[in-house]
Short mmCIF file of C-alpha atoms and ligand atoms in Angstrom, two decimals:
data_model
loop_
_atom_site.label_atom_id
_atom_site.label_comp_id
_atom_site.label_asym_id
_atom_site.label_seq_id
_atom_site.Cartn_x
_atom_site.Cartn_y
_atom_site.Cartn_z
CA MET T 315 0.00 0.00 0.00
CA THR T 316 2.64 2.53 1.05
CA ARG T 317 4.85 1.43 -1.82
CA GLU T 318 2.55 3.24 -4.16
CA LEU T 319 2.95 6.42 -2.10
CA TYR T 320 6.74 6.21 -2.37
CA SER T 321 6.57 5.75 -6.07
CA ILE T 322 4.33 8.82 -6.32
CA LYS T 323 6.96 10.66 -4.26
CA ASN T 324 9.79 9.57 -6.54
CA HIS T 325 7.85 10.44 -9.65
CA ALA T 326 6.89 13.86 -8.25
CA GLU T 327 10.47 14.64 -7.26
CA ASP T 328 11.58 13.66 -10.73
CA GLU T 329 9.03 15.89 -12.37
CA VAL T 330 9.95 18.88 -10.19
CA LYS T 331 13.61 18.42 -11.00
CA LYS T 332 12.91 18.39 -14.74
CA ALA T 333 10.34 21.19 -14.71
CA GLY T 334 12.65 23.86 -16.16
CA SER T 335 10.30 26.82 -15.80
CA LEU T 336 8.04 28.66 -13.40
CA GLN T 337 5.09 27.74 -15.57
CA ALA T 338 5.88 24.02 -15.38
CA ILE T 339 6.20 24.24 -11.55
CA GLN T 340 2.83 25.92 -11.29
CA HIS T 341 1.42 23.25 -13.50
CA LEU T 342 2.82 20.55 -11.14
CA LYS T 343 1.32 22.34 -8.14
CA VAL T 344 -2.09 21.92 -9.67
CA LYS T 345 -1.35 18.37 -10.68
CA TYR T 346 -0.35 17.26 -7.14
CA LEU T 347 -1.98 19.67 -4.73
CA GLY T 348 -4.94 21.08 -6.67
CA LYS T 349 -8.60 20.30 -5.99
CA LYS T 350 -8.38 17.22 -8.13
CA GLY T 351 -4.66 16.75 -7.49
CA VAL T 352 -2.95 13.44 -6.83
CA PHE T 353 -2.58 13.98 -3.07
CA THR T 354 -6.07 15.40 -2.64
CA GLU T 355 -7.52 12.31 -4.28
CA LYS T 356 -5.43 10.08 -2.02
CA ILE T 357 -6.65 11.88 1.11
CA LYS T 358 -10.22 11.54 -0.11
CA SER T 359 -9.78 7.79 -0.53
CA LEU T 360 -8.31 7.25 2.96
CA LYS T 361 -11.55 5.68 4.10
CA SER T 362 -11.09 2.80 1.69
CA ILE T 363 -7.86 1.86 3.48
CA PRO T 364 -8.29 -0.96 6.03
CA GLN T 365 -8.71 0.52 9.50
CA GLU T 366 -5.56 -0.99 11.03
CA GLU T 367 -3.29 0.34 8.26
CA ARG T 368 -4.95 3.71 8.03
CA PRO T 369 -2.94 5.68 10.67
CA GLU T 370 0.42 4.60 9.28
CA TYR T 371 -0.72 5.13 5.69
CA GLY T 372 -2.13 8.54 6.56
CA ARG T 373 1.04 9.59 8.29
CA ILE T 374 3.24 8.67 5.33
CA LEU T 375 0.84 10.23 2.86
CA ASN T 376 0.88 13.43 4.87
CA GLU T 377 4.65 13.40 5.13
CA ILE T 378 5.12 12.88 1.41
CA LYS T 379 2.52 15.50 0.57
CA ASN T 380 4.21 18.05 2.82
CA HIS T 381 7.58 17.16 1.39
CA ILE T 382 6.42 17.68 -2.21
CA GLU T 383 4.55 20.82 -1.25
CA ALA T 384 7.71 22.29 0.34
CA LEU T 385 9.78 21.21 -2.64
CA LEU T 386 7.38 22.91 -5.06
CA LYS T 387 7.39 26.03 -2.92
CA THR T 388 11.17 26.43 -2.91
CA GLU T 389 11.39 25.69 -6.61
CA GLU T 390 8.63 28.19 -7.33
CA SER T 391 10.32 31.01 -5.38
CA GLN T 392 13.64 30.18 -7.01
CA TYR T 393 12.16 30.44 -10.51
CA LYS T 394 10.36 33.62 -9.50
CA SER T 395 13.50 35.35 -8.26
CA SER T 396 15.59 34.35 -11.25
CA GLU T 397 12.80 35.59 -13.52
CA MET T 398 12.84 38.88 -11.60
CA GLU T 399 16.58 39.11 -11.98
CA ARG T 400 16.29 38.53 -15.70
CA VAL T 401 13.66 41.28 -16.00
CA LEU T 402 15.77 43.66 -13.94
CA GLN T 403 18.81 42.96 -15.99
CA THR T 404 17.16 43.30 -19.38
CA GLN T 405 14.60 46.00 -18.61
CA SER T 406 16.15 48.13 -15.92
CA ILE T 407 16.58 51.83 -16.67
CA ASP T 408 20.09 53.22 -16.52
CA VAL T 409 19.41 56.78 -15.41
CA THR T 410 23.00 57.80 -16.19
CA ILE T 411 22.60 57.28 -19.97
CA PRO T 412 22.03 60.63 -21.74
CA GLY T 413 18.52 61.05 -23.15
CA SER T 414 17.93 60.45 -26.83
CA TYR T 415 17.83 63.62 -28.94
CA VAL T 416 14.54 64.42 -30.65
CA PRO T 417 15.15 66.87 -33.48
CA ILE T 418 12.72 69.81 -33.42
CA GLY T 419 11.74 71.51 -36.66
CA HIS T 420 11.35 75.25 -37.10
CA LEU T 421 9.81 77.74 -39.45
CA HIS T 422 11.20 78.24 -42.94
CA PRO T 423 13.37 81.40 -43.15
CA THR T 424 10.94 83.12 -45.52
CA THR T 425 8.04 82.33 -43.15
CA LYS T 426 10.00 83.80 -40.25
CA VAL T 427 10.75 86.98 -42.18
CA LEU T 428 7.16 87.24 -43.43
CA ASN T 429 5.83 86.91 -39.86
CA GLU T 430 8.25 89.58 -38.72
CA ILE T 431 7.13 91.92 -41.52
CA ILE T 432 3.44 91.33 -40.77
CA ASP T 433 4.10 92.11 -37.09
CA ILE T 434 5.62 95.46 -38.03
CA PHE T 435 2.66 96.43 -40.20
CA THR T 436 -0.02 95.26 -37.78
CA SER T 437 1.69 97.32 -35.09
CA LEU T 438 1.13 100.32 -37.41
CA GLY T 439 -2.58 99.48 -37.62
CA PHE T 440 -2.58 97.56 -40.91
CA GLN T 441 -4.99 94.65 -41.33
CA VAL T 442 -4.04 91.43 -43.12
CA GLU T 443 -6.01 90.31 -46.18
CA GLU T 444 -5.45 87.40 -48.54
CA GLY T 445 -6.40 86.75 -52.13
CA ALA T 446 -6.61 83.71 -54.40
CA GLU T 447 -3.58 82.40 -56.29
CA ILE T 448 -5.69 81.80 -59.39
CA GLU T 449 -6.91 85.17 -60.59
CA SER T 450 -8.95 86.40 -63.51
CA ASP T 451 -7.33 88.51 -66.20
CA TYR T 452 -9.52 91.38 -64.97
CA TYR T 453 -8.15 91.50 -61.41
CA ASN T 454 -4.54 90.64 -62.27
CA PHE T 455 -4.30 93.13 -65.16
CA GLU T 456 -7.31 95.10 -66.40
CA ALA T 457 -8.47 96.57 -63.08
CA LEU T 458 -4.86 97.56 -62.40
CA ASN T 459 -4.88 99.72 -65.51
CA MET T 460 -3.27 97.13 -67.76
CA PRO T 461 -5.64 96.61 -70.71
CA LYS T 462 -5.19 93.58 -72.96
CA ASP T 463 -2.74 95.26 -75.33
CA HIS T 464 -0.82 97.16 -72.66
CA PRO T 465 2.95 96.69 -73.08
CA ALA T 466 3.44 96.57 -69.27
CA ARG T 467 1.97 93.04 -69.32
CA ASP T 468 5.26 91.93 -70.86
CA MET T 469 7.07 92.78 -67.62
CA GLN T 470 5.33 89.87 -65.93
CA ASP T 471 5.97 86.44 -67.43
CA THR T 472 2.48 85.10 -66.93
CA PHE T 473 1.34 81.52 -66.53
CA TYR T 474 -2.02 81.38 -68.29
CA ILE T 475 -4.56 78.74 -67.24
CA ASN T 476 -6.88 79.73 -70.08
CA ASP T 477 -7.78 82.96 -71.90
CA ASP T 478 -9.32 84.41 -68.78
CA LEU T 479 -7.53 82.81 -65.82
CA VAL T 480 -3.90 83.24 -64.73
CA LEU T 481 -1.72 82.29 -61.79
CA ARG T 482 -1.50 85.75 -60.23
CA THR T 483 1.76 87.44 -61.17
CA HIS T 484 1.64 89.79 -58.16
CA THR T 485 -0.38 90.47 -55.02
CA SER T 486 -1.73 93.77 -56.42
CA PRO T 487 -5.12 92.21 -57.39
CA VAL T 488 -5.87 92.07 -53.65
CA GLN T 489 -6.03 95.90 -53.76
CA ILE T 490 -9.05 95.65 -56.06
CA HIS T 491 -10.81 92.92 -54.07
CA VAL T 492 -10.36 94.88 -50.85
CA MET T 493 -11.60 98.14 -52.42
CA GLU T 494 -14.69 96.34 -53.74
CA LYS T 495 -15.35 94.94 -50.27
CA TYR T 496 -14.60 97.89 -47.94
CA THR T 497 -14.82 101.66 -47.97
CA PRO T 498 -11.88 103.84 -46.85
CA PRO T 499 -10.01 104.39 -44.63
CA LEU T 500 -7.96 101.33 -45.60
CA ARG T 501 -4.69 100.13 -44.16
CA VAL T 502 -3.99 96.68 -45.55
CA VAL T 503 -1.15 94.25 -46.08
CA ALA T 504 -1.71 91.20 -48.29
CA PRO T 505 0.93 88.47 -48.26
CA GLY T 506 0.88 85.49 -50.60
CA LYS T 507 2.39 83.35 -53.31
CA VAL T 508 2.75 84.71 -56.83
CA TYR T 509 3.90 83.06 -60.07
CA ARG T 510 6.11 84.06 -62.95
CA CYS T 511 7.62 81.96 -65.68
CA ASP T 512 11.24 82.72 -64.83
CA ALA T 513 14.11 80.82 -63.17
CA ASP T 514 17.72 81.72 -62.35
CA VAL T 515 19.84 82.65 -59.27
CA SER T 516 17.52 85.54 -58.48
CA HIS T 517 14.19 84.27 -59.88
CA ILE T 518 12.00 81.27 -59.05
CA PRO T 519 8.64 80.58 -60.71
CA MET T 520 6.76 80.65 -57.42
CA PHE T 521 7.70 83.27 -54.85
CA GLN T 522 6.07 85.35 -52.15
CA GLN T 523 5.08 88.97 -52.14
CA LEU T 524 3.58 91.33 -49.66
CA GLU T 525 1.31 94.06 -50.93
CA GLY T 526 0.69 97.07 -48.74
CA PHE T 527 -1.68 99.96 -49.30
CA MET T 528 -3.36 102.79 -47.51
CA VAL T 529 -6.35 104.76 -48.80
CA ASP T 530 -8.08 107.73 -47.21
CA ASP T 531 -8.99 111.39 -47.79
CA HIS T 532 -5.53 112.91 -47.56
CA ILE T 533 -2.91 110.24 -48.09
CA SER T 534 0.26 111.62 -49.66
CA MET T 535 3.63 110.40 -50.80
CA SER T 536 5.10 111.46 -47.43
CA ASP T 537 2.81 108.91 -45.71
CA LEU T 538 4.28 106.27 -48.01
CA LYS T 539 7.77 107.42 -47.15
CA GLY T 540 7.07 107.45 -43.40
CA VAL T 541 5.53 103.97 -43.35
CA LEU T 542 8.33 102.47 -45.47
CA GLU T 543 10.96 104.12 -43.31
CA VAL T 544 9.52 102.59 -40.11
CA PHE T 545 9.28 99.24 -41.86
CA LEU T 546 12.78 99.22 -43.43
CA HIS T 547 14.50 100.51 -40.29
CA ASN T 548 12.81 97.77 -38.30
CA VAL T 549 13.95 95.01 -40.67
CA PHE T 550 17.43 96.24 -41.64
CA GLY T 551 18.38 98.48 -38.72
CA PRO T 552 17.99 102.20 -38.00
CA MET T 553 21.17 103.20 -39.83
CA THR T 554 19.80 102.01 -43.19
CA SER T 555 19.50 104.79 -45.79
CA ILE T 556 16.47 104.80 -48.07
CA ARG T 557 16.06 106.39 -51.49
CA PHE T 558 13.20 106.68 -53.96
CA ARG T 559 13.95 106.40 -57.69
CA PRO T 560 11.35 107.38 -60.31
CA SER T 561 9.85 104.33 -61.97
CA PHE T 562 6.74 103.16 -63.75
CA PHE T 563 3.82 100.90 -62.85
CA PRO T 564 0.47 101.25 -64.65
CA PHE T 565 -1.41 101.09 -61.33
CA THR T 566 0.54 103.84 -59.53
CA GLU T 567 1.25 107.43 -60.50
CA PRO T 568 3.82 108.64 -59.66
CA SER T 569 5.70 105.39 -59.21
CA ALA T 570 8.98 104.70 -57.49
CA GLU T 571 11.52 101.99 -57.04
CA VAL T 572 12.75 102.04 -53.44
CA ASP T 573 16.39 101.23 -52.63
CA ILE T 574 18.21 100.79 -49.34
CA SER T 575 21.91 101.24 -48.68
CA CYS T 576 23.57 97.89 -49.31
CA VAL T 577 23.21 95.72 -46.19
CA ILE T 578 26.34 93.75 -47.08
CA CYS T 579 28.91 96.54 -47.66
CA LYS T 580 26.96 99.36 -45.95
CA GLY T 581 27.25 101.43 -49.11
CA SER T 582 30.94 101.17 -49.93
CA GLY T 583 30.34 98.84 -52.91
CA CYS T 584 30.34 95.05 -53.33
CA ASN T 585 29.07 92.43 -55.77
CA VAL T 586 25.60 92.26 -54.15
CA CYS T 587 24.99 95.95 -54.92
CA LYS T 588 27.05 95.76 -58.12
CA ASN T 589 29.33 98.43 -56.62
CA THR T 590 26.54 101.02 -56.49
CA GLY T 591 26.15 100.95 -52.69
CA TRP T 592 22.36 100.56 -53.14
CA VAL T 593 20.04 97.57 -53.48
CA GLU T 594 16.52 97.64 -54.86
CA ILE T 595 14.00 96.49 -52.29
CA LEU T 596 10.46 97.22 -53.48
CA GLY T 597 8.15 98.94 -55.93
CA ALA T 598 5.72 101.60 -54.78
CA GLY T 599 3.71 104.64 -55.73
CA MET T 600 0.50 106.62 -55.36
CA ILE T 601 -2.50 104.57 -56.46
CA ASN T 602 -3.51 105.63 -59.97
CA PRO T 603 -6.89 107.43 -59.98
CA ARG T 604 -7.87 105.13 -62.85
CA VAL T 605 -7.59 102.17 -60.44
CA PHE T 606 -9.92 103.89 -57.96
CA GLU T 607 -12.38 104.54 -60.76
CA LEU T 608 -12.39 100.89 -61.85
CA ALA T 609 -12.84 99.75 -58.23
CA GLY T 610 -15.76 102.14 -57.70
CA TYR T 611 -14.00 104.69 -55.48
CA ASP T 612 -14.33 108.42 -56.12
CA PRO T 613 -10.89 109.41 -57.51
CA ASP T 614 -11.54 113.07 -56.65
CA ARG T 615 -12.06 112.25 -53.00
CA TYR T 616 -9.60 109.51 -52.21
CA THR T 617 -5.86 109.19 -52.50
CA GLY T 618 -3.66 106.31 -51.45
CA PHE T 619 -0.30 104.68 -51.70
CA ALA T 620 0.62 101.11 -52.53
CA PHE T 621 3.80 99.10 -52.46
CA GLY T 622 4.82 95.53 -53.27
CA LEU T 623 7.84 93.64 -52.05
CA GLY T 624 9.36 90.20 -52.49
CA ILE T 625 9.69 88.18 -49.29
CA GLU T 626 12.52 86.03 -50.65
CA ARG T 627 14.46 89.11 -51.70
CA ILE T 628 14.18 90.67 -48.24
CA THR T 629 15.19 87.36 -46.62
CA MET T 630 18.21 87.08 -48.94
CA LEU T 631 19.41 90.56 -48.08
CA LYS T 632 18.73 90.13 -44.38
CA TYR T 633 20.72 86.89 -44.14
CA GLY T 634 23.23 87.38 -46.97
CA ILE T 635 21.86 84.49 -49.10
CA ASN T 636 23.08 84.62 -52.70
CA ASP T 637 20.89 82.06 -54.49
CA ILE T 638 17.08 82.28 -54.32
CA ARG T 639 16.70 78.62 -55.36
CA LEU T 640 17.98 77.51 -51.93
CA PHE T 641 14.56 78.39 -50.49
CA LEU T 642 12.89 75.64 -52.48
CA GLU T 643 15.50 72.89 -52.24
CA ASN T 644 14.69 71.87 -48.64
CA ASP T 645 18.34 71.07 -47.98
CA LYS T 646 18.53 70.72 -44.20
CA ARG T 647 22.13 71.97 -44.14
CA PHE T 648 20.73 75.28 -45.42
CA LEU T 649 17.49 75.37 -43.40
CA GLU T 650 19.13 74.45 -40.09
CA GLN T 651 21.11 77.68 -40.13
CA PHE T 652 18.07 79.80 -39.30
N1 LIG L 1182 2.92 94.66 -58.24
C1 LIG L 1182 4.23 95.18 -58.49
C2 LIG L 1182 5.16 94.03 -58.89
O1 LIG L 1182 4.87 92.91 -58.64
C3 LIG L 1182 4.81 95.86 -57.27
C4 LIG L 1182 4.04 97.08 -56.85
C5 LIG L 1182 2.99 97.00 -55.99
C6 LIG L 1182 4.41 98.33 -57.35
C7 LIG L 1182 2.29 98.12 -55.60
C8 LIG L 1182 3.72 99.46 -56.99
C9 LIG L 1182 2.68 99.35 -56.11
O2 LIG L 1182 6.17 94.27 -59.50
#
């Protein structure tokens, strides 16, 4: 009778020894000590043991059960602690290792400069308006005093979508949209992308402009000069000299090309200013009465100035960049410098 118990003991010891994992040990616990486990069944069947053998049998059974139970317990805690060690070793955090670097992006240089420019004008009370990049022939040309056969259209290498629609060649059409929408006084800047079929070191087919204009009862050329002076001194520094050169645009009269003293050589002459000491920075003028007429404003009552500048050009001068194409190449070695 007890021989069977000893063979169960031997078999159980053998199985524990060969278990090899925490999972296998837990499995053996159920097998031997669980509700329907080997020892539980044996205890249940004690009553079928002849009365005179029962105490001895029970004692041995109990002894063996306790022995296996203790054995399983030590094995279980051993597997548990070595598992813990393994987890600690493979998953522990070494707080002395430097953190991993997450690169952070930043704004494109032209966006930075544009934001800076908009800040200056909004601080002077200008509001920001935007127009569409696809414009009708009327708003891009006709309403700006450039009829179909006007030679000034040749100055702007236009991308035509069809006979009537173009990719806007400048932001000046926003002047017309704004005048049709609001009555004076107007103080507006209109930034946006414009398109011209042209490409070299100083031209790209898509670039950004900012249009600015002011319309009211008594706006004069000195208002234009004052506003541009505040703006240019803010961007290029208070020592920058500014000069107006007579020019021509169909939508302004008189018109001017505005230059600043060369930001690279400070006026002494270099290859950026082609040894003149001056660099051209924007086009401007007094809004042509004909434009007011076409937009439905009374040209006898209102006067106004307008100017248009290239954001890439300002950014190039501000940072000493010599090739406009760099702005579109997305070369990180270039972009990371700003
Ligand atoms: N629209 C002109 C250009 O793109 C610039 C300009 C704007 C000139 C407003 C005068 C007044 O060349």
